[in-house]
Tab-separated table of C-alpha atoms in Angstrom:
chain	number	residue	atom	x	y	z
A	1	UNK	CA	6.037	42.522	145.880
A	2	UNK	CA	6.255	39.144	144.230
A	3	UNK	CA	5.262	40.537	140.839
A	4	UNK	CA	7.619	43.452	141.335
A	5	UNK	CA	10.518	41.089	142.009
A	6	UNK	CA	9.717	38.998	138.969
A	7	UNK	CA	9.540	42.048	136.727
A	8	UNK	CA	12.829	43.395	138.062
A	9	UNK	CA	14.588	40.047	137.570
A	10	UNK	CA	13.214	39.825	134.048
A	11	UNK	CA	14.348	43.374	133.299
A	12	UNK	CA	17.846	42.828	134.652
A	13	UNK	CA	18.177	39.634	132.625
A	14	UNK	CA	17.045	41.495	129.527
A	15	UNK	CA	19.631	44.209	130.126
A	16	UNK	CA	22.266	41.529	130.704
A	17	UNK	CA	21.423	39.760	127.442
A	18	UNK	CA	21.474	43.013	125.483
A	19	UNK	CA	24.805	44.029	126.990
A	20	UNK	CA	26.303	40.620	126.257
A	21	UNK	CA	25.119	40.735	122.664
A	22	UNK	CA	26.512	44.239	122.130
A	23	UNK	CA	29.736	43.045	123.772
A	24	UNK	CA	29.837	40.131	121.344
A	25	UNK	CA	29.291	42.486	118.413
A	26	UNK	CA	32.228	44.661	119.378
A	27	UNK	CA	34.326	41.627	120.234
A	28	UNK	CA	34.004	40.532	116.606
A	29	UNK	CA	34.983	44.023	115.460
A	30	UNK	CA	37.966	44.036	117.833
A	31	UNK	CA	39.008	40.637	116.555
A	32	UNK	CA	38.877	41.730	112.923
A	33	UNK	CA	40.790	44.913	113.684
A	34	UNK	CA	43.491	43.196	115.755
A	35	UNK	CA	43.889	40.390	113.231
A	36	UNK	CA	44.140	43.071	110.549
A	37	UNK	CA	46.954	44.903	112.288
A	38	UNK	CA	48.728	41.616	113.076
A	39	UNK	CA	48.667	40.864	109.337
A	40	UNK	CA	49.732	44.451	108.495
A	41	UNK	CA	46.443	45.603	106.992
A	42	UNK	CA	43.709	47.858	108.243
A	43	UNK	CA	40.672	45.727	108.949
A	44	UNK	CA	37.135	47.085	108.613
A	45	UNK	CA	37.245	50.910	108.588
A	46	UNK	CA	34.482	52.084	106.280
A	47	UNK	CA	31.036	51.581	107.850
A	48	UNK	CA	30.066	54.461	110.115
A	49	UNK	CA	32.906	56.227	111.861
A	50	UNK	CA	36.131	54.186	111.311
A	51	UNK	CA	34.119	50.985	111.036
A	52	UNK	CA	32.315	51.316	114.352
A	53	UNK	CA	29.002	50.163	112.831
A	54	UNK	CA	30.491	47.183	110.993
A	55	UNK	CA	29.120	44.482	113.370
A	56	UNK	CA	25.579	45.846	113.092
A	57	UNK	CA	25.809	45.963	109.344
A	58	UNK	CA	26.997	42.335	109.366
A	59	UNK	CA	24.174	41.309	111.664
A	60	UNK	CA	21.551	43.028	109.517
A	61	UNK	CA	22.981	41.406	106.417
A	62	UNK	CA	23.010	37.935	107.973
A	63	UNK	CA	19.519	38.134	109.427
A	64	UNK	CA	17.879	39.534	106.308
A	65	UNK	CA	19.384	36.937	104.003
A	66	UNK	CA	17.209	34.079	102.913
A	67	UNK	CA	18.223	31.112	105.006
A	68	UNK	CA	18.513	28.100	102.778
A	69	UNK	CA	18.366	24.642	104.270
A	70	UNK	CA	19.515	21.304	102.957
A	71	UNK	CA	16.680	19.180	101.541
A	72	UNK	CA	17.732	15.993	103.334
A	73	UNK	CA	18.294	17.620	106.699
A	74	UNK	CA	16.422	16.744	109.860
A	75	UNK	CA	14.796	20.125	109.719
A	76	UNK	CA	13.501	20.741	113.260
A	77	UNK	CA	16.772	19.765	114.915
A	78	UNK	CA	18.717	21.590	112.242
A	79	UNK	CA	16.684	24.729	112.854
A	80	UNK	CA	16.647	24.584	116.639
A	81	UNK	CA	20.211	23.605	117.521
A	82	UNK	CA	21.759	27.061	116.836
A	83	UNK	CA	18.942	28.609	118.861
A	84	UNK	CA	19.644	26.279	121.747
A	85	UNK	CA	23.373	26.923	121.381
A	86	UNK	CA	22.962	30.672	121.767
A	87	UNK	CA	20.464	30.156	124.572
A	88	UNK	CA	22.986	28.075	126.538
A	89	UNK	CA	25.787	30.603	126.004
A	90	UNK	CA	23.562	33.394	127.262
A	91	UNK	CA	22.248	31.297	130.140
A	92	UNK	CA	25.806	30.859	131.404
A	93	UNK	CA	25.976	34.539	132.220
A	94	UNK	CA	23.461	34.476	135.060
A	95	UNK	CA	25.990	32.784	137.365
A	96	UNK	CA	28.249	35.848	137.204
A	97	UNK	CA	28.147	38.044	140.294
A	98	UNK	CA	28.147	41.541	138.845
A	99	UNK	CA	28.326	44.795	140.796
A	100	UNK	CA	24.708	44.369	141.818
A	101	UNK	CA	25.282	40.656	142.664
A	102	UNK	CA	22.146	40.142	140.648
A	103	UNK	CA	21.566	36.389	140.682
A	104	UNK	CA	24.749	35.382	142.496
A	105	UNK	CA	24.022	31.977	143.990
A	106	UNK	CA	25.908	29.174	145.704
A	107	UNK	CA	26.924	26.317	143.378
A	108	UNK	CA	27.462	28.762	140.523
A	109	UNK	CA	30.635	26.887	139.551
A	110	UNK	CA	28.570	23.719	139.179
A	111	UNK	CA	26.096	25.669	137.080
A	112	UNK	CA	28.947	26.754	134.815
A	113	UNK	CA	30.128	23.151	134.412
A	114	UNK	CA	26.616	21.913	133.602
A	115	UNK	CA	25.884	24.602	131.038
A	116	UNK	CA	29.219	24.356	129.294
A	117	UNK	CA	28.896	20.575	128.999
A	118	UNK	CA	25.407	20.887	127.546
A	119	UNK	CA	26.895	23.046	124.788
A	120	UNK	CA	28.413	19.894	123.268
A	121	UNK	CA	24.986	18.473	122.474
A	122	UNK	CA	24.014	21.434	120.339
A	123	UNK	CA	27.164	21.049	118.268
A	124	UNK	CA	26.470	17.338	117.926
A	125	UNK	CA	22.871	17.915	116.840
A	126	UNK	CA	23.829	20.721	114.465
A	127	UNK	CA	26.446	18.510	112.809
A	128	UNK	CA	24.303	15.408	112.607
A	129	UNK	CA	21.038	16.998	111.529
A	130	UNK	CA	22.625	18.832	108.601
A	131	UNK	CA	23.047	15.415	106.963
A	132	UNK	CA	26.390	16.256	105.387
A	133	UNK	CA	29.642	14.369	105.724
A	134	UNK	CA	31.702	17.460	106.360
A	135	UNK	CA	29.482	18.764	109.101
A	136	UNK	CA	29.225	15.330	110.729
A	137	UNK	CA	33.013	14.935	110.752
A	138	UNK	CA	33.446	18.452	112.090
A	139	UNK	CA	30.905	17.816	114.810
A	140	UNK	CA	32.572	14.557	115.830
A	141	UNK	CA	35.923	16.279	116.068
A	142	UNK	CA	34.441	19.101	118.102
A	143	UNK	CA	32.671	16.716	120.468
A	144	UNK	CA	35.735	14.541	121.061
A	145	UNK	CA	37.898	17.586	121.676
A	146	UNK	CA	35.434	19.370	123.931
A	147	UNK	CA	34.553	16.450	126.162
A	148	UNK	CA	38.215	15.453	126.496
A	149	UNK	CA	39.217	18.902	127.598
A	150	UNK	CA	36.223	19.203	129.869
A	151	UNK	CA	37.669	16.496	132.112
A	152	UNK	CA	40.867	18.408	132.749
A	153	UNK	CA	38.940	21.682	132.922
A	154	UNK	CA	36.774	20.296	135.717
A	155	UNK	CA	39.790	18.938	137.573
A	156	UNK	CA	41.637	22.259	137.342
A	157	UNK	CA	38.503	23.954	138.608
A	158	UNK	CA	38.433	21.467	141.507
A	159	UNK	CA	41.920	22.584	142.556
A	160	UNK	CA	40.743	26.186	142.589
A	161	UNK	CA	37.697	25.124	144.571
A	162	UNK	CA	39.983	23.547	147.185
A	163	UNK	CA	41.655	26.931	147.530
A	164	UNK	CA	38.415	28.802	148.167
A	165	UNK	CA	36.482	25.938	149.789
A	166	UNK	CA	33.245	26.866	148.114
A	167	UNK	CA	31.268	26.766	144.888
A	168	UNK	CA	30.184	30.381	144.811
A	169	UNK	CA	32.051	32.624	142.401
A	170	UNK	CA	32.024	35.394	144.976
A	171	UNK	CA	34.326	33.301	147.217
A	172	UNK	CA	37.066	33.721	144.619
A	173	UNK	CA	36.926	37.475	145.082
A	174	UNK	CA	37.144	37.133	148.858
A	175	UNK	CA	40.152	34.829	148.770
A	176	UNK	CA	42.105	36.856	146.212
A	177	UNK	CA	42.045	40.033	148.219
A	178	UNK	CA	45.766	40.108	148.959
A	179	UNK	CA	47.220	37.817	146.302
A	180	UNK	CA	45.961	36.685	142.899
A	181	UNK	CA	45.761	32.963	142.297
A	182	UNK	CA	47.875	33.596	139.207
A	183	UNK	CA	50.873	33.969	141.495
A	184	UNK	CA	49.881	31.107	143.752
A	185	UNK	CA	49.464	28.554	140.969
A	186	UNK	CA	50.977	29.875	137.747
A	187	UNK	CA	51.253	26.528	135.887
A	188	UNK	CA	47.681	25.652	136.753
A	189	UNK	CA	46.480	28.964	135.347
A	190	UNK	CA	48.354	28.305	132.128
A	191	UNK	CA	46.774	24.857	131.904
A	192	UNK	CA	43.381	26.459	132.461
A	193	UNK	CA	44.061	28.888	129.654
A	194	UNK	CA	45.018	26.101	127.239
A	195	UNK	CA	42.027	23.979	128.242
A	196	UNK	CA	39.600	26.828	127.861
A	197	UNK	CA	41.049	27.611	124.437
A	198	UNK	CA	40.316	24.027	123.464
A	199	UNK	CA	36.925	24.144	125.173
A	200	UNK	CA	35.811	27.149	123.134
A	201	UNK	CA	37.204	25.604	119.920
A	202	UNK	CA	39.594	28.482	119.291
A	203	UNK	CA	42.864	28.592	117.416
A	204	UNK	CA	45.297	26.806	117.815
A	205	UNK	CA	42.734	24.095	118.606
A	206	UNK	CA	40.012	24.974	116.090
A	207	UNK	CA	39.745	21.550	114.518
A	208	UNK	CA	35.973	21.804	114.453
A	209	UNK	CA	36.373	24.138	111.490
A	210	UNK	CA	39.423	22.804	109.710
A	211	UNK	CA	38.974	24.790	106.497
A	212	UNK	CA	41.587	22.855	104.562
A	213	UNK	CA	39.862	19.494	105.021
A	214	UNK	CA	36.310	20.118	106.265
A	215	UNK	CA	35.233	23.284	104.375
A	216	UNK	CA	33.863	24.900	107.526
A	217	UNK	CA	33.222	22.183	110.075
A	218	UNK	CA	29.922	21.426	111.752
A	219	UNK	CA	28.288	24.689	110.579
A	220	UNK	CA	28.925	24.158	106.873
A	221	UNK	CA	25.232	23.880	105.987
A	222	UNK	CA	24.167	26.944	107.959
A	223	UNK	CA	23.672	30.296	106.337
A	224	UNK	CA	22.093	33.604	107.235
A	225	UNK	CA	20.413	33.668	110.624
A	226	UNK	CA	21.438	30.167	111.742
A	227	UNK	CA	25.073	30.884	111.051
A	228	UNK	CA	24.815	34.208	112.878
A	229	UNK	CA	23.367	32.470	115.936
A	230	UNK	CA	26.183	29.897	116.022
A	231	UNK	CA	28.745	32.646	115.606
A	232	UNK	CA	27.254	34.766	118.367
A	233	UNK	CA	27.080	31.762	120.702
A	234	UNK	CA	30.754	31.044	120.092
A	235	UNK	CA	31.822	34.598	120.824
A	236	UNK	CA	29.519	34.902	123.842
A	237	UNK	CA	31.201	31.849	125.319
A	238	UNK	CA	34.641	33.327	124.573
A	239	UNK	CA	33.632	36.510	126.356
A	240	UNK	CA	32.325	34.458	129.250
A	241	UNK	CA	35.489	32.385	129.426
A	242	UNK	CA	37.705	35.460	129.571
A	243	UNK	CA	35.534	36.858	132.357
A	244	UNK	CA	35.704	33.537	134.174
A	245	UNK	CA	39.505	33.531	133.867
A	246	UNK	CA	39.649	36.976	135.459
A	247	UNK	CA	37.479	35.838	138.359
A	248	UNK	CA	39.407	32.599	138.773
A	249	UNK	CA	42.942	33.865	138.904
A	250	UNK	CA	43.273	37.559	138.098
A	251	UNK	CA	41.796	39.012	141.259
A	252	UNK	CA	38.255	39.218	139.962
A	253	UNK	CA	37.068	42.052	142.176
A	254	UNK	CA	34.141	42.908	139.916
A	255	UNK	CA	33.280	46.147	141.695
A	256	UNK	CA	36.391	47.804	140.292
A	257	UNK	CA	36.920	49.258	136.850
A	258	UNK	CA	40.170	47.336	136.543
A	259	UNK	CA	38.091	44.141	136.386
A	260	UNK	CA	36.787	45.144	132.981
A	261	UNK	CA	40.255	46.166	131.822
A	262	UNK	CA	41.451	42.705	132.794
A	263	UNK	CA	38.564	41.109	130.904
A	264	UNK	CA	39.521	43.214	127.900
A	265	UNK	CA	43.102	42.047	128.163
A	266	UNK	CA	41.993	38.431	128.420
A	267	UNK	CA	40.008	38.484	125.218
A	268	UNK	CA	42.736	40.450	123.530
A	269	UNK	CA	44.948	37.513	124.524
A	270	UNK	CA	42.448	35.150	122.867
A	271	UNK	CA	42.655	37.145	119.625
A	272	UNK	CA	46.413	37.528	119.880
A	273	UNK	CA	46.793	33.757	120.152
A	274	UNK	CA	44.581	33.357	117.086
A	275	UNK	CA	46.713	35.823	115.144
A	276	UNK	CA	50.014	34.238	116.167
A	277	UNK	CA	49.788	30.473	116.453
A	278	UNK	CA	49.253	27.974	113.634
A	279	UNK	CA	46.792	25.115	113.989
A	280	UNK	CA	47.931	22.132	116.028
A	281	UNK	CA	47.613	18.502	114.961
A	282	UNK	CA	44.569	16.555	116.074
A	283	UNK	CA	46.303	13.504	117.555
A	284	UNK	CA	48.785	15.791	119.294
A	285	UNK	CA	45.890	17.753	120.720
A	286	UNK	CA	44.359	14.615	122.155
A	287	UNK	CA	47.613	13.352	123.616
A	288	UNK	CA	48.288	16.818	125.051
A	289	UNK	CA	44.992	16.541	126.854
A	290	UNK	CA	45.150	12.977	128.160
A	291	UNK	CA	48.886	12.584	128.618
A	292	UNK	CA	50.052	16.019	129.759
A	293	UNK	CA	47.319	18.252	131.066
A	294	UNK	CA	45.274	15.620	132.857
A	295	UNK	CA	48.155	14.096	134.888
A	296	UNK	CA	49.573	17.490	135.779
A	297	UNK	CA	46.212	18.819	136.879
A	298	UNK	CA	45.568	15.662	138.921
A	299	UNK	CA	48.924	16.166	140.634
A	300	UNK	CA	48.024	19.746	141.337
A	301	UNK	CA	44.708	18.621	142.784
A	302	UNK	CA	46.535	16.390	145.243
A	303	UNK	CA	49.031	19.148	145.994
A	304	UNK	CA	46.349	21.682	146.812
A	305	UNK	CA	44.427	19.120	148.822
A	306	UNK	CA	47.524	18.630	150.995
A	307	UNK	CA	48.238	22.339	151.107
A	308	UNK	CA	44.710	23.166	152.219
A	309	UNK	CA	44.742	20.358	154.789
A	310	UNK	CA	47.971	21.757	156.209
A	311	UNK	CA	46.506	25.264	156.396
A	312	UNK	CA	43.317	23.910	157.924
A	313	UNK	CA	45.279	22.205	160.701
A	314	UNK	CA	47.214	25.439	161.223
A	315	UNK	CA	44.071	27.546	161.454
A	316	UNK	CA	42.144	25.401	163.912
B	1	UNK	CA	84.672	57.614	70.779
B	2	UNK	CA	86.609	56.581	73.788
B	3	UNK	CA	87.901	53.075	73.775
B	4	UNK	CA	85.842	50.722	75.808
B	5	UNK	CA	87.711	49.476	78.885
B	6	UNK	CA	86.791	45.980	79.745
B	7	UNK	CA	87.119	44.958	83.331
B	8	UNK	CA	86.805	41.646	85.017
B	9	UNK	CA	84.231	41.789	87.817
B	10	UNK	CA	86.029	40.482	90.864
B	11	UNK	CA	85.096	39.775	94.483
B	12	UNK	CA	85.826	42.610	96.880
B	13	UNK	CA	89.330	42.614	98.296
B	14	UNK	CA	89.540	40.125	101.138
B	15	UNK	CA	86.683	38.071	99.703
B	16	UNK	CA	82.945	38.062	100.316
B	17	UNK	CA	81.568	38.184	103.822
B	18	UNK	CA	80.548	34.758	105.087
B	19	UNK	CA	76.939	33.901	104.250
B	20	UNK	CA	74.818	34.138	107.332
B	21	UNK	CA	73.047	30.818	107.486
B	22	UNK	CA	73.193	30.234	111.218
B	23	UNK	CA	69.981	30.054	113.162
B	24	UNK	CA	69.376	33.126	115.296
B	25	UNK	CA	67.643	31.894	118.432
B	26	UNK	CA	65.294	34.179	120.322
B	27	UNK	CA	66.899	36.096	123.127
B	28	UNK	CA	66.609	34.246	126.412
B	29	UNK	CA	66.333	36.264	129.571
B	30	UNK	CA	66.286	33.436	132.062
B	31	UNK	CA	67.719	29.969	132.046
B	32	UNK	CA	65.877	26.976	133.425
B	33	UNK	CA	67.204	27.162	136.934
B	34	UNK	CA	66.343	30.846	137.332
B	35	UNK	CA	62.841	30.151	136.088
B	36	UNK	CA	62.315	27.264	138.508
B	37	UNK	CA	63.813	29.320	141.320
B	38	UNK	CA	61.638	32.294	140.455
B	39	UNK	CA	58.561	30.099	140.284
B	40	UNK	CA	59.294	28.562	143.677
B	41	UNK	CA	59.988	31.958	145.244
B	42	UNK	CA	56.808	33.436	143.768
B	43	UNK	CA	54.692	30.502	144.923
B	44	UNK	CA	56.154	30.624	148.416
B	45	UNK	CA	55.478	34.333	148.827
B	46	UNK	CA	51.990	33.947	147.351
B	47	UNK	CA	51.259	30.962	149.591
B	48	UNK	CA	52.208	32.901	152.690
B	49	UNK	CA	50.005	35.801	151.607
B	50	UNK	CA	47.223	33.328	150.871
B	51	UNK	CA	47.655	31.896	154.366
B	52	UNK	CA	47.183	35.380	155.835
B	53	UNK	CA	44.019	35.870	153.744
B	54	UNK	CA	42.684	32.515	154.912
B	55	UNK	CA	43.359	33.488	158.490
B	56	UNK	CA	41.516	36.774	158.016
B	57	UNK	CA	38.521	35.100	156.396
B	58	UNK	CA	38.410	32.465	159.150
B	59	UNK	CA	38.569	35.224	161.750
B	60	UNK	CA	35.795	37.179	160.053
B	61	UNK	CA	33.597	34.087	159.912
B	62	UNK	CA	34.052	33.427	163.628
B	63	UNK	CA	33.255	37.047	164.406
B	64	UNK	CA	30.146	36.944	162.240
B	65	UNK	CA	28.950	33.778	163.913
B	66	UNK	CA	29.578	35.149	167.404
B	67	UNK	CA	27.673	38.311	166.589
B	68	UNK	CA	24.822	36.187	165.291
B	69	UNK	CA	24.781	34.071	168.473
B	70	UNK	CA	24.817	37.211	170.572
B	71	UNK	CA	21.993	38.940	168.801
B	72	UNK	CA	19.732	35.992	167.943
B	73	UNK	CA	17.980	35.710	171.380
B	74	UNK	CA	17.254	39.413	171.301
B	75	UNK	CA	15.778	39.233	167.813
B	76	UNK	CA	13.683	36.175	168.707
B	77	UNK	CA	12.387	37.867	171.838
B	78	UNK	CA	11.473	40.981	169.873
B	79	UNK	CA	9.666	38.857	167.302
B	80	UNK	CA	7.700	36.976	169.977
B	81	UNK	CA	6.799	40.213	171.735
B	82	UNK	CA	5.518	41.753	168.522
B	83	UNK	CA	3.550	38.567	167.765
B	84	UNK	CA	1.885	38.566	171.200
B	85	UNK	CA	1.061	42.261	170.882
B	86	UNK	CA	-0.586	41.598	167.528
B	87	UNK	CA	-2.577	38.705	169.025
B	88	UNK	CA	-3.790	41.122	171.715
B	89	UNK	CA	-4.778	43.632	169.040
B	90	UNK	CA	-6.674	40.892	167.195
B	91	UNK	CA	-8.542	39.986	170.398
B	92	UNK	CA	-9.551	43.599	170.974
B	93	UNK	CA	-10.683	43.908	167.382
B	94	UNK	CA	-12.834	40.813	167.799
B	95	UNK	CA	-14.301	42.202	171.015
B	96	UNK	CA	-15.385	45.456	169.344
B	97	UNK	CA	-16.628	43.657	166.244
B	98	UNK	CA	-18.732	41.040	168.089
B	99	UNK	CA	-19.953	43.401	170.841
B	100	UNK	CA	-23.554	43.269	169.619
B	101	UNK	CA	-23.722	39.454	169.316
B	102	UNK	CA	-25.627	37.817	172.120
B	103	UNK	CA	-23.695	35.201	174.108
B	104	UNK	CA	-20.404	35.634	172.201
B	105	UNK	CA	-17.298	35.091	174.282
B	106	UNK	CA	-14.038	36.303	172.754
B	107	UNK	CA	-11.633	33.523	171.743
B	108	UNK	CA	-14.335	30.831	171.818
B	109	UNK	CA	-17.357	29.708	169.850
B	110	UNK	CA	-20.252	30.982	172.006
B	111	UNK	CA	-18.354	29.969	175.138
B	112	UNK	CA	-16.985	26.693	173.745
B	113	UNK	CA	-13.134	26.697	173.789
B	114	UNK	CA	-11.006	25.495	170.875
B	115	UNK	CA	-9.508	22.593	172.851
B	116	UNK	CA	-11.252	21.154	175.864
B	117	UNK	CA	-8.122	20.182	177.775
B	118	UNK	CA	-6.430	23.600	177.502
B	119	UNK	CA	-5.959	25.600	180.621
B	120	UNK	CA	-7.213	29.169	180.588
B	121	UNK	CA	-3.889	30.962	180.086
B	122	UNK	CA	-2.479	28.608	177.466
B	123	UNK	CA	-1.630	30.150	174.092
B	124	UNK	CA	-3.317	28.521	171.114
B	125	UNK	CA	-1.505	29.705	168.027
B	126	UNK	CA	-4.000	30.720	165.356
B	127	UNK	CA	-3.869	29.547	161.757
B	128	UNK	CA	-2.631	32.111	159.309
B	129	UNK	CA	-6.172	32.680	158.047
B	130	UNK	CA	-7.354	33.417	161.603
B	131	UNK	CA	-4.356	35.601	162.302
B	132	UNK	CA	-5.100	37.774	159.302
B	133	UNK	CA	-8.878	37.633	159.643
B	134	UNK	CA	-9.237	41.345	160.402
B	135	UNK	CA	-6.663	42.461	157.831
B	136	UNK	CA	-7.047	42.983	154.121
B	137	UNK	CA	-7.106	39.836	152.054
B	138	UNK	CA	-4.188	41.128	150.036
B	139	UNK	CA	-1.968	41.297	153.105
B	140	UNK	CA	-2.700	37.666	153.871
B	141	UNK	CA	-1.999	36.647	150.288
B	142	UNK	CA	1.337	38.436	150.373
B	143	UNK	CA	2.313	36.702	153.595
B	144	UNK	CA	1.259	33.289	152.291
B	145	UNK	CA	3.181	33.849	149.085
B	146	UNK	CA	6.255	34.718	151.106
B	147	UNK	CA	5.895	31.505	153.055
B	148	UNK	CA	5.574	29.491	149.874
B	149	UNK	CA	8.642	31.136	148.389
B	150	UNK	CA	10.853	30.715	151.449
């Protein structure tokens, strides 16, 4: 029985990882297509049937290329940090309660916070161990941005946790049965969206890879497989974030098909934002975080604390 | 060859149309006050719906707990009954197994009880190894693993 359980858990995790990676592959294809149509061109449409095999062709190309490494790099760290980065992004997924509830556990919100904060270290190590000025600067930018936005992200999450009074992601589904949290706290959801854009280093906040001044940011020295791992980690976390958004404030009833449509819409939104908005300015980004989002989310925290207290008194 | 007629190119009668240099702002559907009003209305409606959900969840929790309280004694009694029945089965098994041993008294070591101060009808709970002594070793291992995992 014990062995059976272990094998089943291992198998379900394997299936989860494979599905996430295939999802990531098609997310990249979707992004290239949507960006193409936004810029009035076609995007990839040659490989396979209308470009459907493009991501696999890219992956094969990247993984079969010789991976060069800088002579002066701190090789072990340089080699392992993309691996660890992808590992963390895939690890995040086990806190999701899917249709089968597979590893749904209490404190899964805390697990999310821990894993997403650990992601900063891999970026830091990747940037530092490459031993290049550009990658170091890119890494420092990414770290400063990510840990600043993590504060407000955690506080916004705290407000949501007041609403459901629990740390299990399944509680969100229970409490949104009759009304989505989007309608209950619209500004907070918008703040969450902005913060998670900054957290995943996406446009308009993609200062980690400011092409005009930093070549490519913290991953400038990576090529071939290492680059592919970093790229996949980034897109896996985007996919996760859009799923998390749906659970947080778009109903999130993951036993329905509409859940996946909503997830699709959310990452379409991510791509749409990338195709529409220009890059922000770094100091403005920081002051947006510390001077606008943080105070507003703190106020909301107090508001929901009072609101919940009031309801609690009513219910007892 | 017809004589070339030269003509001065002139602005259209009434002059050119004014050059359109004004900014064309995006169409606005709502002004600030409508937006704030809409937001407040939406939040109020959502909050009342949320209150109803909370009430339902609270109610469900109380019902769950009451059901648990109601059924727990029954479940415990069933468990104890099954346990005692199994102990009886173990005793009978020991009796048949040790039937040919001279001087063996069931539940004791050749007539010597486990604890001296126990009265005759007092239950001494066996260790897990003693409880499973007539079963397959695998069954015991499974049970012990379960206990370690829980």
